[in-house]
XYZ file of N, CA and C in Angstrom:
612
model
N -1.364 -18.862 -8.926
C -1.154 -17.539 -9.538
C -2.268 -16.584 -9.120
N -1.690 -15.295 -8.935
C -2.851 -14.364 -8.223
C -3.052 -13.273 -9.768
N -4.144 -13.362 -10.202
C -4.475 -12.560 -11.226
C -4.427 -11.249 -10.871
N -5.029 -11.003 -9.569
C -4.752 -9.854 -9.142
C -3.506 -8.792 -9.588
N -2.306 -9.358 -8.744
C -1.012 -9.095 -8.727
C 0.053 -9.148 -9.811
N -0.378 -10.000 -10.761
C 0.272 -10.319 -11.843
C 0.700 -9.575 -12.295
N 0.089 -8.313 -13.328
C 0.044 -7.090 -13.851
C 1.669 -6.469 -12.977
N 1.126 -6.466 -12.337
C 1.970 -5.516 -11.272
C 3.416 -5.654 -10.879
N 3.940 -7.360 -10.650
C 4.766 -7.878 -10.182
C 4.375 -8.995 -10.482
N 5.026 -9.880 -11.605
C 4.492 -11.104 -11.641
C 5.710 -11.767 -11.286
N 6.818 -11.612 -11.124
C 8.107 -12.870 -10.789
C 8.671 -11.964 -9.184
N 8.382 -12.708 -8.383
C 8.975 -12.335 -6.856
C 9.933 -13.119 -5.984
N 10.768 -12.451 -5.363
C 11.338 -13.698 -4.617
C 11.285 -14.091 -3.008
N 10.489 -13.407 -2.532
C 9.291 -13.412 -1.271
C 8.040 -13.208 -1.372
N 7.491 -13.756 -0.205
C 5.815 -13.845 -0.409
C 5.453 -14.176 0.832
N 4.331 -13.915 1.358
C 3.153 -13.869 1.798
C 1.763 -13.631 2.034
N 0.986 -14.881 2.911
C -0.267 -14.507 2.178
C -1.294 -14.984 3.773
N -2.091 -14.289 4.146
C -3.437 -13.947 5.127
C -4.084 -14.180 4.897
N -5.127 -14.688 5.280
C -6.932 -14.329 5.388
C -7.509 -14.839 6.236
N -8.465 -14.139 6.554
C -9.391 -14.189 7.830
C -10.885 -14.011 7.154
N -11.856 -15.389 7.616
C -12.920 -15.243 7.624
C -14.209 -14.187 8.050
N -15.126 -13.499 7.318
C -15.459 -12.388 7.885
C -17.217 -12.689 7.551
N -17.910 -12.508 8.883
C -19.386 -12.482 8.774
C -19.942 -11.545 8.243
N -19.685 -10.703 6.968
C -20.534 -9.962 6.348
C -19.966 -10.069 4.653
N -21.035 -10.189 3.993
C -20.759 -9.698 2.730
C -19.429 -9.263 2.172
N -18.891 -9.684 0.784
C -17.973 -9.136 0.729
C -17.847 -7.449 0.136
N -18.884 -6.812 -0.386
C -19.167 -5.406 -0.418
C -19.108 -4.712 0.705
N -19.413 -5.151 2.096
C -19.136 -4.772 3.273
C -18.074 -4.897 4.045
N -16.744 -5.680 3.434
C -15.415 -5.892 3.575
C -14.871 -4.901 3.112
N -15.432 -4.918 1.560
C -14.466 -3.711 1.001
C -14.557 -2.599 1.539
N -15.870 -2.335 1.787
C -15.889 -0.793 2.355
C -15.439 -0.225 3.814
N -15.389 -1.517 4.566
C -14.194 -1.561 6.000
C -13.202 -0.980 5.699
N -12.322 -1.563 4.584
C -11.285 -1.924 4.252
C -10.573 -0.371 3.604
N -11.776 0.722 3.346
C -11.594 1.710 2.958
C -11.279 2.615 3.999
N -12.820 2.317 4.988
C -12.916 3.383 5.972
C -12.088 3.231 7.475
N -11.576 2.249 7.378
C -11.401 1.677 9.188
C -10.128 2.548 9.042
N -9.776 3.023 10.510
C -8.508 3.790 10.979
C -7.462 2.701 11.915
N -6.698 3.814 11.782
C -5.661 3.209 13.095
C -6.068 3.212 14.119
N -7.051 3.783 14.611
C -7.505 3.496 15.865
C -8.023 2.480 16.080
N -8.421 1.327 15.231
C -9.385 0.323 15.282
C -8.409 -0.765 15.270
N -6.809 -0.343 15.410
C -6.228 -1.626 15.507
C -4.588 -1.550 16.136
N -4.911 -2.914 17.010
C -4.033 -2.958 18.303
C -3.004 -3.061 18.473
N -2.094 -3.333 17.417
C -0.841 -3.440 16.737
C -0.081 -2.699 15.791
N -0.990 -1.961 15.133
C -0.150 -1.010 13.959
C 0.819 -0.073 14.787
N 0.047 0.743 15.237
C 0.856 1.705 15.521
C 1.826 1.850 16.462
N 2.284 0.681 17.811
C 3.584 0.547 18.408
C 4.807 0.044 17.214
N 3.906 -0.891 15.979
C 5.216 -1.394 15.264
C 6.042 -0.191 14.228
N 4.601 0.771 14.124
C 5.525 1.753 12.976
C 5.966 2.525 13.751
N 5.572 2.956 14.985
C 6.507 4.112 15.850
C 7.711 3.249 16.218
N 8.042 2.111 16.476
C 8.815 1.320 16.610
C 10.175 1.644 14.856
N 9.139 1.173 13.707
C 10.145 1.562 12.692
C 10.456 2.717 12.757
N 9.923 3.516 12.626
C 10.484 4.933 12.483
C 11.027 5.778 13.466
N 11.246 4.788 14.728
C 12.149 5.827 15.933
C 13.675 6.372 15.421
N 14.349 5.275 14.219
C 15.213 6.417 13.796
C 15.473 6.819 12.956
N 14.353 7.327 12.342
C 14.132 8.792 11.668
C 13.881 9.740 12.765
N 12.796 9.530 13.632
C 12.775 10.840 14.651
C 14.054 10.906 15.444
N 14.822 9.594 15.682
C 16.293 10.269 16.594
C 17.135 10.752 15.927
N 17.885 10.477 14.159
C 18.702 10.990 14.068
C 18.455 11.703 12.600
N 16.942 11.939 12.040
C 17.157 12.301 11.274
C 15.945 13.533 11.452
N 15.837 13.951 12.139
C 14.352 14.725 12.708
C 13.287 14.694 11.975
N 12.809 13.104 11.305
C 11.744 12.778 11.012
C 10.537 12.699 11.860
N 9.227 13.106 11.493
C 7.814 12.640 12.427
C 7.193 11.891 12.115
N 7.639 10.930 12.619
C 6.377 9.615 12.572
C 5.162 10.120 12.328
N 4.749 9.136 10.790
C 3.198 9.182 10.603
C 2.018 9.229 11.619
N 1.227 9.761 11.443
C -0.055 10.042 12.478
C -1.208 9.546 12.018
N -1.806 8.751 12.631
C -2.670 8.400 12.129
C -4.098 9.116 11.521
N -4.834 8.428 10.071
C -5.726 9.580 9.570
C -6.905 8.978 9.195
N -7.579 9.373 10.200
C -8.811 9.478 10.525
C -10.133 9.103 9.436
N -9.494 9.340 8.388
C -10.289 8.993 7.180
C -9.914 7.811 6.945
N -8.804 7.162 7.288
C -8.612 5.786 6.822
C -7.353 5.199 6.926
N -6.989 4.320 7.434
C -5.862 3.221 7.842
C -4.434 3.377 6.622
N -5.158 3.305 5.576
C -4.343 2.911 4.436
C -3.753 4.713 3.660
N -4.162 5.257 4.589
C -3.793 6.998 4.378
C -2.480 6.916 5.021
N -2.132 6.218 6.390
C -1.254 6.105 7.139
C 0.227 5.528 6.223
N -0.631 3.895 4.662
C 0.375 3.205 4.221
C 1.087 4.315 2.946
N 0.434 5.610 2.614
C 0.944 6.209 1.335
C 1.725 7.173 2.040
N 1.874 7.099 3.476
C 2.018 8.513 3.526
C 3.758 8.242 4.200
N 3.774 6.749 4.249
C 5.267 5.680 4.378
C 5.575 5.785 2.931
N 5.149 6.169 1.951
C 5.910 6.057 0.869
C 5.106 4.777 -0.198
N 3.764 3.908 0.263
C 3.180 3.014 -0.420
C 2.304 3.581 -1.953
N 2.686 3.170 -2.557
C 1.853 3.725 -4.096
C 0.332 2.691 -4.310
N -0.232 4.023 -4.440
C -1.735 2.993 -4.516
C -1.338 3.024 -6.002
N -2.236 1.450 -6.413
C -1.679 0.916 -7.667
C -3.184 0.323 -8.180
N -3.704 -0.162 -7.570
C -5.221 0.233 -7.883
C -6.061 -0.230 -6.927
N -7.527 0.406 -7.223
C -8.357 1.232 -6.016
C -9.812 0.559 -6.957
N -10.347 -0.821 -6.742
C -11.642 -1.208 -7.677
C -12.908 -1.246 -6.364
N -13.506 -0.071 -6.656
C -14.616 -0.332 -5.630
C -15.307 -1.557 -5.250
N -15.757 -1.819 -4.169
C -16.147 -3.007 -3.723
C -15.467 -4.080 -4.404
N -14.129 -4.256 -4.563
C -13.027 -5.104 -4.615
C -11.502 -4.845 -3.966
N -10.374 -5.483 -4.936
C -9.277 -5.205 -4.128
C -8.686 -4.068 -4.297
N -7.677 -3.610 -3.441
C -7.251 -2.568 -3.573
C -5.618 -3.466 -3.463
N -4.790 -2.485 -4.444
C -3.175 -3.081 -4.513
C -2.578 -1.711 -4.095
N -1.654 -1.861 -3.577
C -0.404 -0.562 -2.935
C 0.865 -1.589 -3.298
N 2.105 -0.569 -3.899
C 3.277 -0.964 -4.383
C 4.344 -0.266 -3.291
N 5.226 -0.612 -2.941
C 6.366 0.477 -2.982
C 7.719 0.081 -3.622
N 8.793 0.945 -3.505
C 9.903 0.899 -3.765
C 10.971 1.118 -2.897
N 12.171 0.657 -2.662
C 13.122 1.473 -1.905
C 14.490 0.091 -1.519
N 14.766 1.163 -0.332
C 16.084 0.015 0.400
C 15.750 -0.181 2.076
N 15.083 -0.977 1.975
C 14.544 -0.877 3.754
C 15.097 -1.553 4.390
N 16.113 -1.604 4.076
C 17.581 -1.725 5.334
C 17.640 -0.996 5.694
N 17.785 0.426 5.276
C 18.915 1.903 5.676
C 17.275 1.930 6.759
N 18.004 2.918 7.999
C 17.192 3.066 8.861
C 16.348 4.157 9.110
N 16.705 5.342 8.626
C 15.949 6.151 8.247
C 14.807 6.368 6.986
N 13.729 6.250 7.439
C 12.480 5.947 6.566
C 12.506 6.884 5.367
N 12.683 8.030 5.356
C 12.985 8.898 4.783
C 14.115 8.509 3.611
N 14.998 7.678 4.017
C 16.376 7.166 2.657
C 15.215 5.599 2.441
N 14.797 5.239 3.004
C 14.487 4.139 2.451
C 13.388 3.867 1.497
N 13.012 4.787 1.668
C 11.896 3.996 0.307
C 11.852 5.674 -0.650
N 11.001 5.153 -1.809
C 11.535 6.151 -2.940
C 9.711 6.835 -2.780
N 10.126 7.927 -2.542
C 7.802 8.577 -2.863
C 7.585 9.527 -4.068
N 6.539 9.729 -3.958
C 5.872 10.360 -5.507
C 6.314 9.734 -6.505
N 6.109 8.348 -6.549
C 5.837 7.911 -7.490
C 4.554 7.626 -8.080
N 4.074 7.465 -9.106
C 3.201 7.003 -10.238
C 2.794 5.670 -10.300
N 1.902 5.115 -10.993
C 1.897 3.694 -10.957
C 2.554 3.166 -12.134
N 3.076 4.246 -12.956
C 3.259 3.827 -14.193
C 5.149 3.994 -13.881
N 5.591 4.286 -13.371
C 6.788 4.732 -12.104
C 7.205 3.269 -11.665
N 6.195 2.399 -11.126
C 6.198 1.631 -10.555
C 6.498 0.134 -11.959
N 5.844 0.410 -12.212
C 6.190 -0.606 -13.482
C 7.236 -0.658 -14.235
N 7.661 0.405 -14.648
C 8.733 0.941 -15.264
C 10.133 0.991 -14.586
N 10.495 0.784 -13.339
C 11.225 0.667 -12.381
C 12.331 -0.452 -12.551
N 12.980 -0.032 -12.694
C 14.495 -1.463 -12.221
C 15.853 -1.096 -12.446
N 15.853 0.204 -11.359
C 17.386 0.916 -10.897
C 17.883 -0.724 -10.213
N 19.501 -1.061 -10.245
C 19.634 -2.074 -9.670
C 20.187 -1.315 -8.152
N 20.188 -2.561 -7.146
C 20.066 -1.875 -5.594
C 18.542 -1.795 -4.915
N 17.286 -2.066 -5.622
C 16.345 -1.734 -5.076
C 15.526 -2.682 -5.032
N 14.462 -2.451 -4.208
C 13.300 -3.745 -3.542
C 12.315 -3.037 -4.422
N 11.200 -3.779 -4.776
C 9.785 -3.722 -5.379
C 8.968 -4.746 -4.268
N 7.930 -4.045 -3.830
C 7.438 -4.935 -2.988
C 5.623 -4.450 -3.868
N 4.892 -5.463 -3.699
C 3.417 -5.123 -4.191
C 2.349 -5.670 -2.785
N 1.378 -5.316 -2.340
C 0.668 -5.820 -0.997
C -0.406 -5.326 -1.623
N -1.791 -6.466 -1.537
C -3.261 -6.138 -2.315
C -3.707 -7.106 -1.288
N -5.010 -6.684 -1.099
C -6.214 -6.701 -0.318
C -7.741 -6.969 -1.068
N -7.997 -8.098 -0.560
C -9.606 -8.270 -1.501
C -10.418 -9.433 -0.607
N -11.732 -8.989 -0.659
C -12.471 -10.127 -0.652
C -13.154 -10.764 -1.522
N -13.238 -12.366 -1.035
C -13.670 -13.168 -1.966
C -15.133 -13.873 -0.961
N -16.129 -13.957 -2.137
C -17.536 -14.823 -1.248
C -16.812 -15.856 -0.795
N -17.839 -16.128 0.687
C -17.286 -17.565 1.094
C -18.683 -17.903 2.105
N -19.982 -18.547 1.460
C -20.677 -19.244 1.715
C -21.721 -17.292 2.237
N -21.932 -17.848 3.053
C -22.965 -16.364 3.358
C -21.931 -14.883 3.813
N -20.850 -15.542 3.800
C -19.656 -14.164 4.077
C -19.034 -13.707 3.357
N -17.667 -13.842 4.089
C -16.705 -13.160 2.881
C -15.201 -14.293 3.154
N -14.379 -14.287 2.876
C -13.145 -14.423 3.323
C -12.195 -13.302 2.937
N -11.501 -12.578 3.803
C -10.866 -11.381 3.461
C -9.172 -11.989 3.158
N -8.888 -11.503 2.389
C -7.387 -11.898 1.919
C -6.109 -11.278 1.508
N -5.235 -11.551 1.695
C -3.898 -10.318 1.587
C -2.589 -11.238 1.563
N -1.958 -10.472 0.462
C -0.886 -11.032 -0.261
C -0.128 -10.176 -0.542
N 1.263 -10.617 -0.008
C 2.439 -9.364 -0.246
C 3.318 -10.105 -1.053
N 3.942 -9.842 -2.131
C 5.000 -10.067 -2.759
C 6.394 -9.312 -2.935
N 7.511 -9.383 -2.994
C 8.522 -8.713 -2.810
C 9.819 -9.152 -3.835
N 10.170 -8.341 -4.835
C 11.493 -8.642 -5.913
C 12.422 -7.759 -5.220
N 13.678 -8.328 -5.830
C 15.221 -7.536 -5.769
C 15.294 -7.038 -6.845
N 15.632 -6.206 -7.604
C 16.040 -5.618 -8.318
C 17.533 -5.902 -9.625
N 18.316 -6.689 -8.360
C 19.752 -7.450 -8.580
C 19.624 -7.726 -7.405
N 20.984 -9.047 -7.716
C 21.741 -9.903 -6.569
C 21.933 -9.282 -5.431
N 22.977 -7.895 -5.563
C 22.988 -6.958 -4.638
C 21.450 -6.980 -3.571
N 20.975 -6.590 -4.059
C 19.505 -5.976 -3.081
C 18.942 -7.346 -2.743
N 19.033 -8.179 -3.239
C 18.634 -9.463 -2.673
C 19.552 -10.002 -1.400
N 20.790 -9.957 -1.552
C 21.733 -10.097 -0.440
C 21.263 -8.932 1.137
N 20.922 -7.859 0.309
C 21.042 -6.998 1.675
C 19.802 -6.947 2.295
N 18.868 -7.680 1.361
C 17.400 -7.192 1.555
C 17.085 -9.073 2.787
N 17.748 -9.821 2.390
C 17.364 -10.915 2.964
C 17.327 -11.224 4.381
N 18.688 -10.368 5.199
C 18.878 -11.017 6.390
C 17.480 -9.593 7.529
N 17.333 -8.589 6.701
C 16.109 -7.494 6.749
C 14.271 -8.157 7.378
N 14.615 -9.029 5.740
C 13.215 -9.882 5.690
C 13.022 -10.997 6.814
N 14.305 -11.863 6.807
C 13.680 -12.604 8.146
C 13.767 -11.614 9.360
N 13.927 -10.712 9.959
C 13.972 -9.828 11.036
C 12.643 -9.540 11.054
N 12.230 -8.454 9.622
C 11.295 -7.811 9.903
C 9.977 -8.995 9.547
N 9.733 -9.595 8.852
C 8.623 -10.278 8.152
C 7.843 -10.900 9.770
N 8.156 -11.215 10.832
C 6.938 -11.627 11.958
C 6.157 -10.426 12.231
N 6.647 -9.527 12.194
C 6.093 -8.214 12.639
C 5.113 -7.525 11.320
N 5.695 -7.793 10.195
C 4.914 -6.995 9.257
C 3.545 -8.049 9.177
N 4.076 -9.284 9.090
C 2.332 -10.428 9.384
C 1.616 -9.792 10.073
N 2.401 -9.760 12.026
C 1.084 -8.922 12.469
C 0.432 -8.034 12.409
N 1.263 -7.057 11.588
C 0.151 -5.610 10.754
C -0.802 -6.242 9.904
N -0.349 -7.197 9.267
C -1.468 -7.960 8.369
C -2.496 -8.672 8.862
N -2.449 -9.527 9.801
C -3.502 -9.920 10.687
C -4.518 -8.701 11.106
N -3.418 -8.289 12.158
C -3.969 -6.555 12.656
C -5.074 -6.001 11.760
N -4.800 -5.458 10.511
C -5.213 -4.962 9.494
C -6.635 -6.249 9.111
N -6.390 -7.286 8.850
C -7.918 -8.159 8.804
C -8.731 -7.961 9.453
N -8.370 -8.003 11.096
C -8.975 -8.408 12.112
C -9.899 -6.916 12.371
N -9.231 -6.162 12.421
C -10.026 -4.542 12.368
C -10.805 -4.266 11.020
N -10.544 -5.009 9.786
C -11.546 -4.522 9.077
C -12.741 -5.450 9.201
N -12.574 -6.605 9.814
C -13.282 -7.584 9.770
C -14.532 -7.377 10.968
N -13.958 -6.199 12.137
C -15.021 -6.270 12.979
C -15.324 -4.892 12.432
N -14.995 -4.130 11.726
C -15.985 -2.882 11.233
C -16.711 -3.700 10.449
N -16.720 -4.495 9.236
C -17.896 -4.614 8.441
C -18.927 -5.766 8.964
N -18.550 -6.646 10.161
C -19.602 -6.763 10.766
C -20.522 -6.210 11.727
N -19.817 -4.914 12.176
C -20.546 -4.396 12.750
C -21.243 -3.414 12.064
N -20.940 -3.231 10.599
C -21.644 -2.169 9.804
C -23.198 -3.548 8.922
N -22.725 -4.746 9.135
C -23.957 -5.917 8.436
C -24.622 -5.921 9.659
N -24.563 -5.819 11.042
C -25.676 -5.976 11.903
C -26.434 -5.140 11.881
N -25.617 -3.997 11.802
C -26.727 -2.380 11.881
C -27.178 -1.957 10.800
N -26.880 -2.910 9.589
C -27.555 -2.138 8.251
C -27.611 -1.159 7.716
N -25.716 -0.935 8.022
C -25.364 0.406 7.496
C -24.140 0.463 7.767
N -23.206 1.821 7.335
C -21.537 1.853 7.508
C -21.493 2.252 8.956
N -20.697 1.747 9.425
C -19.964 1.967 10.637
C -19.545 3.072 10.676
N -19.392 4.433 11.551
C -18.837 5.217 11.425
C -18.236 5.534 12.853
N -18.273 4.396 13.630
C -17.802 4.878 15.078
C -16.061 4.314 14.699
N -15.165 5.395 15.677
C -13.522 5.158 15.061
C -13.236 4.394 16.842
N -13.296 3.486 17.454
C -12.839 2.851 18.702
C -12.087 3.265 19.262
N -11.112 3.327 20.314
C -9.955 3.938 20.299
C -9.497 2.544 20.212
N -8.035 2.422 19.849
C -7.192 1.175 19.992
C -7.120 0.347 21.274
N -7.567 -0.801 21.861
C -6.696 -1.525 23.185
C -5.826 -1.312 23.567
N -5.740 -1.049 25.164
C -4.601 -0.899 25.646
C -3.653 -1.987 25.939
């Protein structure tokens, strides 16, 4: 049981779960974990220009851009509800929607609340919760991430399933992705004895 998540979504009927070992402190995870961009990682952004090519073909949507202040600016601005934000700990993001339909724009539900989020259970719809934290692990950290995902009804479970095995290899590697880039900002912010503020450009 993740105490974390509980609150939030405690009965799910998908799951997954990450972590990657990290040579710095876990106060220096979290604060990666705040500041690192899309530029610092090698995978995000072909997979979401990838999701959202049709919204830009048939619905004259613009793919998110990445923001500069921070990675996870990129996940609210898809429609993710920050759900809570504990300094130098985890941070949880919720969303809602039908992420079958292919246009990003019909699929997930935005401006919502966190209290929106709890309160929620139109039938037809997905609840998904994804939180991020580190935990000590000997002189480091181990960084960790856990997505959980409910149906709403039978319905949304049927349509949402044959979705999840499609999409779920790809959303891991945003999750890896997402470790692996915060994991070399906050060691490179524990060698220099201080925050990182250089943004990399992504690998080609």
């Amino acid at each position: 049981m993740n105490d974390r998540i509980e609150p939030w979504l405690p009965v799910s009927h998908w799951a997954t779960r990450h972590s990657r070992a990290v040579a710095a402190p876990p106060g220096e995870v979290a604060r990666a974990l705040r500041e690192v961009t899309a530029g610092e990682m090698r995978v995000m952004r072909p997979l979401i220009a990838m999701r959202t090519l049709p919204s830009r073909l048939f619905a004259g949507d613009s793919a998110p851009r990445p923001a500069p202040a921070g990675a996870t600016m990129d996940m609210t601005r898809m429609g993710f509800i920050p759900l809570e934000d504990r300094p130098g700990g985890e941070l949880i993001l919720g969303w809602i929607g039908q992420p079958w339909k292919p246009v990003l724009s019909q699929a997930v539900l935005t401006g919502l609340a966190p209290g929106d989020f709890l309160a929620f259970d139109r039938p037809g719809y997905i609840k998904g919760v994804y939180a991020l934290w580190p935990e000590p692990d000997g002189a480091g950290a181990l960084f960790r991430t856990e997505t959980r995902v409910y149906a709403t009804d039978r319905a949304a479970a049927r349509r949402f399933r044959p979705y999840w095995l499609l999409i779920e290899p790809f959303s891991g590697l945003i999750r890896r992705d997402l470790l692996a880039a915060v994991g070399r900002r906050a060691e490179r912010s524990d060698r220099s004895g201080g925050p990182d503020r250089s943004d990399p450009p992504a690998a080609a």
